[in-house]
Coordinates of C-alpha atoms and ligand atoms in Angstrom, one line a residue:
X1 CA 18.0 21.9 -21.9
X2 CA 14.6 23.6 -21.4
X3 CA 11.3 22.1 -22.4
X4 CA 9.2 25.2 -20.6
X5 CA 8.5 26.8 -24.8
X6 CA 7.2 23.1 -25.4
X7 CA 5.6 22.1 -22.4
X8 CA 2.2 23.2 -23.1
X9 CA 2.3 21.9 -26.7
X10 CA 4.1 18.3 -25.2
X11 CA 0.7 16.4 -25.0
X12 CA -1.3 17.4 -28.1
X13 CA 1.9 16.9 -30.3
X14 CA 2.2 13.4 -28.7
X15 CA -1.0 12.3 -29.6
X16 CA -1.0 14.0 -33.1
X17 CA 2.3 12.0 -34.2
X18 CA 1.9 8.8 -31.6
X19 CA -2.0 9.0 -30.9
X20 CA -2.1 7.3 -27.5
X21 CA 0.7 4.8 -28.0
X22 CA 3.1 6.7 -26.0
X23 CA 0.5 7.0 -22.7
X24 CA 0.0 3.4 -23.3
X25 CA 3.9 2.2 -23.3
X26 CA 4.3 5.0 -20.0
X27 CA 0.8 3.1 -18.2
X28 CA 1.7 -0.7 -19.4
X29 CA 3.0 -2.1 -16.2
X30 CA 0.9 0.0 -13.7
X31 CA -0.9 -3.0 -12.5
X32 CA 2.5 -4.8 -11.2
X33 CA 3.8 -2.5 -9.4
X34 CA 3.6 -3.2 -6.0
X35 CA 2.6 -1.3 -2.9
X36 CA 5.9 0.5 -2.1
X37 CA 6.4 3.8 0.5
X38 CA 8.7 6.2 -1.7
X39 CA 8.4 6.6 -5.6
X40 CA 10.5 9.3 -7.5
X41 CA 9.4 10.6 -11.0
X42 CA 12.0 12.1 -12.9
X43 CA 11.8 14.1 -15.4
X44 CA 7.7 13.5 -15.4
X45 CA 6.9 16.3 -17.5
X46 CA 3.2 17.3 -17.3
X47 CA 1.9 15.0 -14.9
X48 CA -0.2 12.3 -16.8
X49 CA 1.6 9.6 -15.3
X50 CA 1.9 11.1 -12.1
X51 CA -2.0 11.4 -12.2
X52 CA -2.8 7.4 -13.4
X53 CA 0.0 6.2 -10.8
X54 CA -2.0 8.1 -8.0
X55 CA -4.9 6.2 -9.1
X56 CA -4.0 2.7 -7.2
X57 CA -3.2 4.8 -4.0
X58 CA -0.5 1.8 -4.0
X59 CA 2.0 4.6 -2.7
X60 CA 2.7 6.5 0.1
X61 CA 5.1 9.5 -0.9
X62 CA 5.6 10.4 -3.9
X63 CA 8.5 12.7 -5.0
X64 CA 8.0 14.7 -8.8
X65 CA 10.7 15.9 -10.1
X66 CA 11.9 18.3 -14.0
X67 CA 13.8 20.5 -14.7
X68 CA 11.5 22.4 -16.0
X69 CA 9.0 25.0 -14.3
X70 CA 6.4 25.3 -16.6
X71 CA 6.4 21.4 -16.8
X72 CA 5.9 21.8 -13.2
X73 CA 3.2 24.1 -13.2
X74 CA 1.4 21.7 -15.7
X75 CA 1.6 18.6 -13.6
X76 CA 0.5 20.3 -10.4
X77 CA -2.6 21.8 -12.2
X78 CA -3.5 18.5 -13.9
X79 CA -2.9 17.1 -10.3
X80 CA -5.2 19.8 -8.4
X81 CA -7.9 19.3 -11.2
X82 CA -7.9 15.3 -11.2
X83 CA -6.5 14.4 -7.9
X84 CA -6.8 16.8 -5.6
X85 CA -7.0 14.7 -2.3
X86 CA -3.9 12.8 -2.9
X87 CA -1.6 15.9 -3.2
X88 CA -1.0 15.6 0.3
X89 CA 1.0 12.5 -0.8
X90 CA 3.4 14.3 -3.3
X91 CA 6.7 16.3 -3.2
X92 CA 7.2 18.8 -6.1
X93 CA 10.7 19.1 -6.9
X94 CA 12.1 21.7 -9.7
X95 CA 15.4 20.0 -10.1
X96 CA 18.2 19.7 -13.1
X97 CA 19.7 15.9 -12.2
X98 CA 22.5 17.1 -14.0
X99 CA 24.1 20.1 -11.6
X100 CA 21.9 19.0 -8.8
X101 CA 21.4 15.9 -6.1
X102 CA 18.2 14.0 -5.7
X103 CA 15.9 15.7 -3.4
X104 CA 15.9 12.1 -0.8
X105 CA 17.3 9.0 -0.5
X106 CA 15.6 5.5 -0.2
X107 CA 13.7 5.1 -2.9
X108 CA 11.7 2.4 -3.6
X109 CA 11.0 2.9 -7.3
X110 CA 12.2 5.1 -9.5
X111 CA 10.0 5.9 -13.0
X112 CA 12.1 7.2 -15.7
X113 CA 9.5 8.0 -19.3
X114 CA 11.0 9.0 -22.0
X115 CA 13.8 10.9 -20.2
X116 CA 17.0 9.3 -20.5
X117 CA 17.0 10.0 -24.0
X118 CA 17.6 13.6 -23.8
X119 CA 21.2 12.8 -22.4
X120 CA 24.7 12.4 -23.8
X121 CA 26.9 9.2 -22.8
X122 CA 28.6 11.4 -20.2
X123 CA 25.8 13.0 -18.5
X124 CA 23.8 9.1 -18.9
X125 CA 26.1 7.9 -16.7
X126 CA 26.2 10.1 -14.5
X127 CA 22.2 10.7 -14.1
X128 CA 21.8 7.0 -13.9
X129 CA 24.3 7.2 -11.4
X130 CA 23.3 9.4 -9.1
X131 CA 19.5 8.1 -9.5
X132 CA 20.6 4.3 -8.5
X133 CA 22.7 5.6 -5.6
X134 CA 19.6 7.5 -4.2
X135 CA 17.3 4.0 -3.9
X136 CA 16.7 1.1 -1.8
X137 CA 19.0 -1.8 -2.5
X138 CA 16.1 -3.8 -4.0
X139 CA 14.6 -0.7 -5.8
X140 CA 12.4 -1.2 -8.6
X141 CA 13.1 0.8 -12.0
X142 CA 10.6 1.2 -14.4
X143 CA 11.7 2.8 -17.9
X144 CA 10.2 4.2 -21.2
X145 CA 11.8 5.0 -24.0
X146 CA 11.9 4.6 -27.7
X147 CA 14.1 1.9 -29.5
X148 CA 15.7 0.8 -32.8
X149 CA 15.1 -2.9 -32.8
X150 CA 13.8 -5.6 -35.0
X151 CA 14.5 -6.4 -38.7
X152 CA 16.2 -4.1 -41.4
X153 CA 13.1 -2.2 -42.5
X154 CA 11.6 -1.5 -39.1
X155 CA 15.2 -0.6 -37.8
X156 CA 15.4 1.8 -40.8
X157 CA 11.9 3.2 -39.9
X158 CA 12.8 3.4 -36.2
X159 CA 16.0 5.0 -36.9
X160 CA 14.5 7.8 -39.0
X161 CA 11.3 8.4 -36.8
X162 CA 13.9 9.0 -34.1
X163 CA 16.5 11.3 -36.2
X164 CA 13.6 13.4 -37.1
X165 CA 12.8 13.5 -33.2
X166 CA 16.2 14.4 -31.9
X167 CA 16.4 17.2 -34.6
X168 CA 13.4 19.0 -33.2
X169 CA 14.2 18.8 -30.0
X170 CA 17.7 19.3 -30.9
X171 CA 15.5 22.6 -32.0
X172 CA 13.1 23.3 -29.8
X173 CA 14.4 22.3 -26.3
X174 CA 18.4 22.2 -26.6
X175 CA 18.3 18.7 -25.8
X176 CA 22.0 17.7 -24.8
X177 CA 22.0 14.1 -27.0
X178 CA 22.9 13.9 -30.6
X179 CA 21.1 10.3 -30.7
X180 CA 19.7 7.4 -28.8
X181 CA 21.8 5.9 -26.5
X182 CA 20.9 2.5 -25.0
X183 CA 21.0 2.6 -21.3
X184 CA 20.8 -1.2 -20.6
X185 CA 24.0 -1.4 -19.8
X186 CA 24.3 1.8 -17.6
X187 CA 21.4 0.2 -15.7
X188 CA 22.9 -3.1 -15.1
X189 CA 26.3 -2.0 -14.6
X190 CA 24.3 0.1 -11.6
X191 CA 22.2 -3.4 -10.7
X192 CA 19.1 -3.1 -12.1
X193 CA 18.4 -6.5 -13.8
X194 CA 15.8 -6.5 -16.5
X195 CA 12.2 -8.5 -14.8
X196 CA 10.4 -8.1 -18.2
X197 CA 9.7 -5.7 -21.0
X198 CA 6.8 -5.0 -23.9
X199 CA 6.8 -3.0 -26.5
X200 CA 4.2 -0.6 -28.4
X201 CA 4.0 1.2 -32.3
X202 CA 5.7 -1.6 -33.8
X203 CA 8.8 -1.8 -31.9
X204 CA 9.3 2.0 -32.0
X205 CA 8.7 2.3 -28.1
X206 CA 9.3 0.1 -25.1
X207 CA 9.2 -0.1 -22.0
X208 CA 11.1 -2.2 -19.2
X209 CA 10.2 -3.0 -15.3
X210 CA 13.7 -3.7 -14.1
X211 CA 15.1 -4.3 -10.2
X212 CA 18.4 -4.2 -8.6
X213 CA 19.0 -7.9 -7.0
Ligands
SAM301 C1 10.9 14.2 -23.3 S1 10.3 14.9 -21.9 C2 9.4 13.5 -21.2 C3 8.3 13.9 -20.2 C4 7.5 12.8 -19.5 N1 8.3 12.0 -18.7 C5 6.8 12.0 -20.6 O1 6.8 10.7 -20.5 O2 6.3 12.6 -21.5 C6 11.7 15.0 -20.8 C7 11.4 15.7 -19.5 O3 12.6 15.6 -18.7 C8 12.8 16.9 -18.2 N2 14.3 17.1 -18.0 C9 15.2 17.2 -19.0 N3 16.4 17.4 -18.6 C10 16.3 17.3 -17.2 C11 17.3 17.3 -16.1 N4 18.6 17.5 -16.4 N5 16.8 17.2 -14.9 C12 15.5 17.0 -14.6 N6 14.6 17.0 -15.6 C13 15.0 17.1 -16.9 C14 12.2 17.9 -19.1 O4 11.9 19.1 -18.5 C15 11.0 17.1 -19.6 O5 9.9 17.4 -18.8

């Protein structure tokens, strides 16, 4: 998988197809998150998130972590530009989850946005995995991705929207999944409990806060 050809084009395609509905399913449960020591992005992409998380100063290390550099690059631009004094406070990891370990253990919450979906079954499981047995036993996980859900005529909406999807990124960063896989059940199998969810463009998106108890 590489997103680096799309990664500077990732945020104004967004808002073209998804206007700000995406950042606002990624930002929804900000507020509820609690003060916690160690917080692990994956698969973060350009930053934005990483930026509005920083903005509580709720969190003491923060580890980021892609696969890809130019994603990277992105995020720690965005973060020099809009956060500068609390780059003290984060760890910039280039890291592919699927060949490679976490960079630490013991996290206390682990953010996952719109990255789980660029996986097969196989390398699901084995991402989820590896990110549950890198956290706390009470670790928070908080999750965005899109869904098909609801009655026949927004399931067949959701389920083109996202066929559409996978086929350009099928295209244009080599993503690894064929389709949307569900993860619930990877997550629970791993512990993590769903606390409460909302959803955003009609059903298309959601996202869940979930912990391990
Ligand atoms: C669809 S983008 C989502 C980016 C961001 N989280 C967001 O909400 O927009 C998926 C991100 O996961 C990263 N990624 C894909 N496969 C990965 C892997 N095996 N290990 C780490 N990061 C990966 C990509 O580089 C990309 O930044």
């Amino acid at each position: 998988m590489d997103f680096n050809r799309i990664a500077p084009y990732f945020e104004r395609l967004e808002k073209i197809v998804f206007n700000n509905q995406m950042e606002c399913c990624r930002t929804a449960f900000l507020p509820e998150l609690p003060s916690v020591k160690k917080v692990a992005l994956i698969g973060e992409g350009d930053g934005r998130f990483l930026v509005e998380l920083l903005k509580d100063g709720k969190f003491e290390k923060v580890h980021y972590i892609d696969s890809s550099q130019k994603m990277l690059e992105l995020a720690r631009k965005r973060m020099q530009k809009f956060s500068p004094d609390t780059l003290r406070n984060v760890g910039f990891y280039h890291r592919d989850l699927i060949s490679e370990p976490m960079p630490d253990q013991n996290y206390d919450l682990v953010v996952t946005n719109f990255f789980l979906d660029v996986f097969d079954e196989h390398s699901l499981n084995e991402s989820i995995s590896k990110i549950a047995a890198s956290c706390k036993r009470t670790a928070i996980w908080l999750y965005a991705d899109f869904q098909v859900s609801g009655g026949i005529l927004q399931r067949a909406k959701a389920f083109a929207w996202i066929k559409v999807m996978y086929v350009f990124f099928r295209v244009a960063a080599q993503i690894q999944s064929q389709r949307l896989i569900d993860p619930s059940k990877i997550l629970e199998s791993n512990g993590f409990q769903l606390k409460t969810m909302k959803e955003f463009h009609r059903g298309l998106m959601k996202t869940e806060l979930r912990q391990r108890i």
